[in-house]
Amino acid sequence: MGLVDKTILTGVKPTGAPHIGNYIGAIRPALQLAATHERSYLFIADYHALNAVHDPEALRRDSYQVAACWLALGLDLNKTVLYRQSEIPEIFELTQLLCAVTPKGLMDRAHSYKAAMDKNREEGRDDPDHGVNMGLYTYPLLMAADILVAQTDIVPVGKDQVQHLEFTRDMAAYFNNAFLPVFKLPEYQLEKAAGDLLPGVDGRKMSKSYNNHIPVFMDSAARRKLVMKIVTDSKLPAEPKNADGSVIFRLYTHFAGNNEVQAMRDAFEKGGMGYGDAKQKLFEALELTFEKPTQIYNSYMTDTKKLDELLAAGADKARKIARETLSTAREAAGLKRLR
Ligand code: ADP
Ligand code: TRP
């Protein structure tokens, strides 16, 4: 099958290891897009993280985690360019060029900035900008530069990022109209609908903030223990059960094949399958999916020198297009091309 002749780009903030909901909802779809399109870029948004993380050791470690995570889950370096945002200086210069054509009001309207102000008001502070640094305020400018510098066609995003993509298109158009049509206007591709969210072990939406999540990378004993903690009702094995109401079953549908899923549904609905058995089946399906990736992840995390090399090689590749785009933008604005 031929590849779609488009450029995919995704940025990932380094904020700790992913859970299986992140995998199904965000990571796997992005990997699929990368595999089916001609060009793809995946980068660690470390400068975006720096606005909130002022712990160098944590930033370093979490950045390695992102790289190790995507590599372990199947990112193909022959196909996808993987790099740290902070290793592409062209992005930051482009941010400055975008500053020149972007009205301040656009930043004032950004959801993330408005949310910070709302929080200050709720907490009864006099200063609505309390705790807001310029990095948070100008977050959308840097994100637009990330995307535009690579002449991106499609950005896979969660709902919370849609406004950033709309702003990116606005900024590209401001620049193109003020000078020359240098930038492609990127589209966003929305990730799974909210209805498909994976439940956590307590039955609520799986989320790090509820601490009900099953991490992607963990050893088998810990994974087994977590699966055994999943909430159930007190029906006996022989009793018929509502499959779709069971957290075990709902998770199982994402990790087992169609026949296995159907078999568990039948066994639940007719009666005869106990929750213990079902948990064991879910555990086995998770092992099959994540045992190998966990080994690969661990081996990268103990060889961060290797990760540094891979990321530096990625940065070299990404800088080619970044330089070209920046040079063209500089020239369009009346500055010298890069030498
Ligand atoms: P968390 O709620 O654990 O902090 P994030 O909000 O950082 O997760 O989510 C990152 C991405 O992972 C989201 O854009 C979403 O697509 C996906 N995601 C998060 N939680 C789930 C879930 N329970 N089921 C499916 N996808 C999810
Ligand atoms: N803002 C994104 C997030 O919080 C991370 C990000 C930064 C990004 N730059 C990007 C995502 C460019 C896509 C494209 O998840």
Coordinates of C-alpha atoms and ligand atoms in Angstrom, one line a residue:
M1 CA 0.0 0.0 0.0
G2 CA 1.3 3.4 -0.9
L3 CA 2.0 6.1 1.7
V4 CA -0.1 9.2 1.9
D5 CA 2.0 12.1 0.6
K6 CA 1.6 14.3 3.7
T7 CA 3.6 15.3 6.7
I8 CA 2.5 14.3 10.2
L9 CA 3.9 16.0 13.3
T10 CA 3.3 15.3 17.0
G11 CA 4.8 17.0 20.0
V12 CA 4.8 15.3 23.4
K13 CA 5.4 17.1 26.6
P14 CA 7.6 15.1 28.9
T15 CA 5.4 14.6 31.9
G16 CA 6.0 11.1 33.1
A17 CA 5.3 7.6 31.9
P18 CA 2.1 6.8 29.9
H19 CA -0.8 4.6 30.9
I20 CA -2.7 2.1 28.7
G21 CA -5.4 4.7 28.1
N22 CA -2.8 7.1 26.7
Y23 CA -1.5 4.3 24.6
I24 CA -4.9 3.4 23.0
G25 CA -6.2 7.0 22.8
A26 CA -3.1 8.9 21.7
I27 CA 0.1 6.9 21.1
R28 CA -1.1 4.1 19.0
P29 CA -3.2 6.3 16.6
A30 CA -0.2 8.6 16.2
L31 CA 2.1 5.6 15.4
Q32 CA -0.5 4.4 12.8
L33 CA -0.6 7.9 11.2
A34 CA 3.2 8.0 11.1
A35 CA 3.4 4.5 9.5
T36 CA 0.9 5.4 6.8
H37 CA 2.2 8.8 5.8
E38 CA 5.2 9.8 3.7
R39 CA 6.9 12.0 6.3
S40 CA 6.5 12.1 10.0
Y41 CA 8.1 14.0 12.9
L42 CA 7.8 13.3 16.6
F43 CA 9.4 15.5 19.1
I44 CA 9.8 16.0 22.8
A45 CA 8.4 19.4 23.7
D46 CA 10.9 20.0 26.4
Y47 CA 10.8 23.8 26.2
H48 CA 7.1 23.7 26.6
A49 CA 7.6 21.6 29.7
L50 CA 10.2 24.0 31.1
N51 CA 7.4 26.5 31.8
A52 CA 6.2 24.3 34.6
V53 CA 9.1 22.0 35.4
H54 CA 12.0 23.7 37.2
D55 CA 13.8 20.5 38.1
P56 CA 16.6 19.8 35.7
E57 CA 16.9 16.1 36.7
A58 CA 13.2 15.5 36.2
L59 CA 13.2 17.3 32.9
R60 CA 16.1 15.2 31.7
R61 CA 14.6 11.9 32.9
D62 CA 11.1 12.6 31.6
S63 CA 12.6 13.6 28.2
Y64 CA 14.4 10.3 28.0
Q65 CA 11.2 8.5 29.0
V66 CA 9.3 10.0 26.1
A67 CA 11.9 8.8 23.6
A68 CA 12.2 5.3 25.2
C69 CA 8.4 5.0 25.3
W70 CA 7.8 5.7 21.7
L71 CA 10.7 3.6 20.5
A72 CA 9.5 0.7 22.7
L73 CA 6.0 0.9 21.3
G74 CA 7.1 0.6 17.7
L75 CA 8.2 4.0 16.4
D76 CA 10.2 3.3 13.3
L77 CA 13.3 5.6 13.1
N78 CA 13.7 4.8 9.4
K79 CA 10.3 6.5 8.9
T80 CA 9.9 9.0 11.7
V81 CA 12.2 11.8 12.7
L82 CA 12.5 11.8 16.5
Y83 CA 14.1 14.8 18.2
R84 CA 14.1 17.2 21.1
Q85 CA 12.5 20.5 20.5
S86 CA 15.3 22.2 22.3
E87 CA 17.9 20.9 19.8
I88 CA 16.2 22.8 16.9
P89 CA 17.2 26.5 17.4
E90 CA 15.3 27.4 14.2
I91 CA 12.0 26.8 16.1
F92 CA 12.9 29.6 18.5
E93 CA 13.9 32.1 15.9
L94 CA 10.7 31.3 14.0
T95 CA 8.8 32.0 17.2
Q96 CA 10.2 35.5 17.1
L97 CA 9.2 36.0 13.5
L98 CA 5.7 34.9 14.4
C99 CA 5.6 37.4 17.3
A100 CA 5.9 40.2 14.8
V101 CA 2.6 39.3 13.0
T102 CA 0.6 37.9 16.0
P103 CA -1.7 40.2 17.9
K104 CA -1.4 40.1 21.6
G105 CA -5.1 39.5 21.9
L106 CA -4.7 36.1 20.4
M107 CA -2.6 35.0 23.4
D108 CA -5.1 36.6 25.8
R109 CA -7.8 34.3 24.3
A110 CA -5.7 31.1 24.8
H111 CA -7.6 28.5 26.9
S112 CA -4.6 27.6 29.0
Y113 CA -3.9 31.2 29.9
K114 CA -7.5 31.9 30.6
A115 CA -7.7 28.8 32.8
A116 CA -4.7 30.1 34.9
M117 CA -6.4 33.5 35.3
D118 CA -9.8 31.8 36.3
K119 CA -8.0 29.8 38.9
N120 CA -6.4 32.9 40.4
R121 CA -9.8 34.6 40.6
E122 CA -11.4 31.5 42.2
E123 CA -8.7 31.5 44.7
G124 CA -9.4 35.2 45.5
R125 CA -6.1 36.6 44.3
D126 CA -5.8 40.2 43.4
D127 CA -3.4 39.5 40.6
P128 CA -5.0 37.5 37.8
D129 CA -1.6 36.8 36.3
H130 CA -0.2 35.2 39.5
G131 CA 2.1 32.3 38.6
V132 CA 1.8 33.0 34.9
N133 CA 5.2 33.2 33.3
M134 CA 5.9 34.4 29.7
G135 CA 6.4 30.8 28.6
L136 CA 2.9 29.9 29.5
Y137 CA 1.5 33.1 28.1
T138 CA 3.3 32.6 24.7
Y139 CA 2.8 28.8 24.7
P140 CA 0.7 28.9 21.5
L141 CA 3.4 30.9 19.6
L142 CA 6.1 28.3 20.3
M143 CA 3.7 25.5 19.4
A144 CA 2.9 27.2 16.1
A145 CA 6.6 27.5 15.3
D146 CA 7.0 23.7 16.1
I147 CA 4.4 22.9 13.6
L148 CA 5.1 25.5 10.9
V149 CA 8.8 25.0 10.8
A150 CA 8.3 21.4 9.4
Q151 CA 5.7 22.4 6.8
T152 CA 3.3 20.1 8.6
D153 CA 0.0 18.9 6.9
I154 CA -1.6 17.0 9.8
V155 CA -1.3 17.2 13.6
P156 CA -3.0 14.4 15.6
V157 CA -4.4 16.0 18.8
G158 CA -6.7 15.6 21.7
K159 CA -9.7 18.0 22.1
D160 CA -7.7 20.2 24.5
Q161 CA -5.2 21.1 21.7
V162 CA -7.7 22.1 19.0
Q163 CA -7.5 25.8 19.8
H164 CA -3.7 25.7 19.5
L165 CA -4.1 24.3 16.0
E166 CA -6.6 27.0 15.1
F167 CA -4.1 29.6 16.4
T168 CA -1.4 28.0 14.4
R169 CA -3.4 28.4 11.2
D170 CA -4.2 32.0 12.1
M171 CA -0.5 32.8 12.7
A172 CA 0.5 31.1 9.4
A173 CA -2.1 33.1 7.6
Y174 CA -1.0 36.4 9.3
F175 CA 2.5 35.8 8.1
N176 CA 1.6 34.6 4.6
N177 CA -0.7 37.7 4.1
A178 CA 1.9 40.1 5.5
F179 CA 4.7 38.8 3.4
L180 CA 4.7 35.8 1.1
P181 CA 2.9 32.4 1.3
V182 CA 5.7 30.7 3.1
F183 CA 3.8 28.4 5.5
K184 CA 1.4 25.5 4.9
L185 CA -1.8 25.8 6.9
P186 CA -1.9 22.6 9.0
E187 CA -5.0 20.5 9.7
Y188 CA -5.6 18.8 13.0
Q189 CA -6.9 15.2 13.3
L190 CA -8.9 14.6 16.5
E191 CA -8.2 11.6 18.5
K192 CA -10.8 9.2 19.7
A193 CA -14.2 10.4 20.9
A194 CA -14.8 10.8 24.6
G195 CA -17.1 7.7 24.6
D196 CA -14.2 5.4 23.9
L197 CA -12.2 6.4 27.0
L198 CA -10.7 3.5 28.9
P199 CA -11.9 3.1 32.4
G200 CA -9.4 2.9 35.3
V201 CA -9.2 0.2 37.9
D202 CA -11.8 2.0 40.0
G203 CA -14.2 2.3 37.1
R204 CA -13.8 6.1 36.5
K205 CA -12.0 7.4 33.4
M206 CA -8.4 6.1 33.5
S207 CA -6.3 9.1 34.4
K208 CA -3.1 9.9 36.1
S209 CA -4.9 12.5 38.2
Y210 CA -7.2 9.8 39.6
N211 CA -4.4 7.5 40.3
N212 CA -6.5 4.6 38.8
H213 CA -4.3 4.0 35.9
I214 CA -2.4 0.9 34.6
P215 CA 1.0 2.1 33.4
V216 CA 2.2 0.8 30.0
F217 CA 5.7 -0.1 31.3
M218 CA 5.8 -2.2 34.5
D219 CA 7.0 -5.6 35.5
S220 CA 4.7 -8.6 35.2
A221 CA 4.1 -9.0 38.9
A222 CA 3.1 -5.4 39.4
R223 CA 0.9 -5.5 36.3
R224 CA -0.9 -8.7 37.6
K225 CA -1.4 -7.0 41.0
L226 CA -3.0 -4.0 39.4
V227 CA -5.3 -6.0 37.2
M228 CA -6.5 -8.0 40.2
K229 CA -7.4 -4.7 41.9
I230 CA -10.0 -3.8 39.2
V231 CA -13.5 -3.2 40.8
T232 CA -16.3 -5.7 40.1
D233 CA -19.7 -6.4 41.6
S234 CA -20.2 -9.4 43.8
K235 CA -21.8 -11.8 41.2
L236 CA -20.8 -15.4 41.5
P237 CA -19.0 -17.2 38.6
A238 CA -22.1 -19.0 37.5
E239 CA -24.3 -15.9 37.3
P240 CA -24.9 -14.1 34.0
K241 CA -23.2 -10.7 33.9
N242 CA -23.4 -7.6 31.8
A243 CA -20.2 -7.6 29.8
D244 CA -20.4 -3.9 28.7
G245 CA -20.8 -2.9 32.4
S246 CA -17.6 -4.7 33.4
V247 CA -14.3 -2.7 33.6
I248 CA -12.5 -6.0 32.9
F249 CA -14.4 -6.6 29.7
R250 CA -14.2 -3.0 28.5
L251 CA -10.4 -3.1 28.9
Y252 CA -10.2 -6.5 27.3
T253 CA -11.9 -5.3 24.1
H254 CA -8.8 -3.1 23.5
F255 CA -6.2 -5.8 23.9
A256 CA -7.6 -9.1 22.7
G257 CA -8.6 -10.3 19.3
N258 CA -12.2 -10.3 18.1
N259 CA -12.8 -14.0 18.8
E260 CA -11.4 -13.8 22.3
V261 CA -13.5 -10.7 23.0
Q262 CA -16.6 -12.5 21.7
A263 CA -15.7 -15.6 23.9
M264 CA -15.5 -13.4 27.0
R265 CA -18.7 -11.6 26.2
D266 CA -20.5 -15.0 25.7
A267 CA -19.1 -16.4 28.9
F268 CA -20.1 -13.4 30.9
E269 CA -23.6 -13.2 29.5
K270 CA -24.4 -16.9 29.7
G271 CA -22.8 -17.2 33.1
G272 CA -19.9 -19.5 33.9
M273 CA -17.0 -17.0 33.9
G274 CA -15.9 -15.6 37.2
Y275 CA -14.2 -12.3 37.6
G276 CA -11.0 -13.9 38.7
D277 CA -10.8 -15.9 35.4
A278 CA -11.6 -12.8 33.4
K279 CA -8.9 -10.8 35.2
Q280 CA -6.4 -13.5 34.4
K281 CA -7.4 -13.3 30.7
L282 CA -7.0 -9.5 30.7
F283 CA -3.7 -9.8 32.4
E284 CA -2.5 -12.3 29.8
A285 CA -3.6 -10.0 27.0
L286 CA -1.8 -7.0 28.6
E287 CA 1.3 -9.1 29.0
L288 CA 1.3 -10.1 25.3
T289 CA 0.9 -6.4 24.4
F290 CA 3.3 -4.8 26.8
E291 CA 5.9 -7.3 28.1
K292 CA 8.2 -7.0 25.2
P293 CA 7.9 -3.2 25.0
T294 CA 8.6 -3.0 28.7
Q295 CA 11.9 -4.8 28.2
I296 CA 12.8 -2.5 25.3
Y297 CA 11.8 0.5 27.3
N298 CA 14.0 -0.6 30.3
S299 CA 16.9 -1.2 28.1
Y300 CA 16.7 2.3 26.5
M301 CA 16.3 3.8 30.0
T302 CA 19.6 2.2 31.1
D303 CA 21.4 3.4 28.0
T304 CA 20.6 7.0 27.8
K305 CA 23.8 7.6 25.8
K306 CA 22.2 5.7 23.0
L307 CA 19.0 7.8 23.3
D308 CA 21.1 11.0 23.1
E309 CA 22.7 9.7 19.9
L310 CA 19.4 8.8 18.3
L311 CA 17.9 12.1 19.3
A312 CA 20.9 14.1 18.0
A313 CA 20.7 12.2 14.7
G314 CA 16.9 13.1 14.6
A315 CA 17.7 16.7 15.3
D316 CA 20.2 16.8 12.4
K317 CA 17.4 15.6 10.1
A318 CA 14.8 17.9 11.4
R319 CA 17.1 20.9 11.2
K320 CA 17.3 20.5 7.4
I321 CA 13.7 21.3 6.8
A322 CA 13.7 23.8 9.7
R323 CA 16.6 25.7 8.2
E324 CA 15.0 25.8 4.9
T325 CA 11.6 27.0 6.2
L326 CA 13.2 29.6 8.5
S327 CA 15.5 30.9 5.7
T328 CA 12.5 31.4 3.4
A329 CA 10.5 33.1 6.1
R330 CA 13.4 35.4 7.0
E331 CA 13.8 36.4 3.3
A332 CA 10.1 36.9 2.9
A333 CA 10.2 39.4 5.9
G334 CA 13.1 41.3 4.5
L335 CA 15.9 39.7 6.6
K336 CA 18.9 37.9 5.2
R337 CA 18.6 34.2 4.4
L338 CA 20.6 32.0 6.8
R339 CA 24.2 31.5 5.8
Ligands
ADP1 P1 -4.3 11.9 32.0 O1 -5.7 12.1 32.2 O2 -3.8 10.5 32.5 O3 -3.4 13.0 32.6 P2 -3.8 13.1 29.6 O4 -4.9 14.1 29.8 O5 -2.4 13.6 29.7 O6 -4.0 11.9 30.5 O7 -4.0 12.5 28.1 C1 -3.1 12.5 27.1 C2 -3.9 11.8 25.9 O8 -4.1 10.4 26.2 C3 -5.2 12.5 25.6 O9 -5.1 13.4 24.6 C4 -6.1 11.3 25.3 O10 -6.2 11.2 23.9 C5 -5.5 10.1 25.8 N1 -6.1 9.6 27.0 C6 -6.0 9.9 28.3 N2 -6.8 9.2 29.1 C7 -7.4 8.3 28.3 C8 -8.3 7.3 28.5 N3 -8.7 7.0 29.8 N4 -8.8 6.5 27.5 C9 -8.4 6.8 26.2 N5 -7.5 7.8 25.9 C10 -7.0 8.5 26.9
TRP2 N1 0.8 21.3 23.5 C1 0.9 19.9 23.4 C2 0.4 19.2 24.7 O1 0.3 19.8 25.7 C3 2.4 19.5 23.1 C4 2.9 20.2 21.9 C5 3.9 21.2 21.8 C6 2.5 19.9 20.6 N2 4.1 21.5 20.5 C7 3.3 20.7 19.7 C8 1.6 18.9 20.0 C9 3.1 20.7 18.3 C10 1.5 18.9 18.7 C11 2.2 19.8 17.8 O2 0.2 18.0 24.6

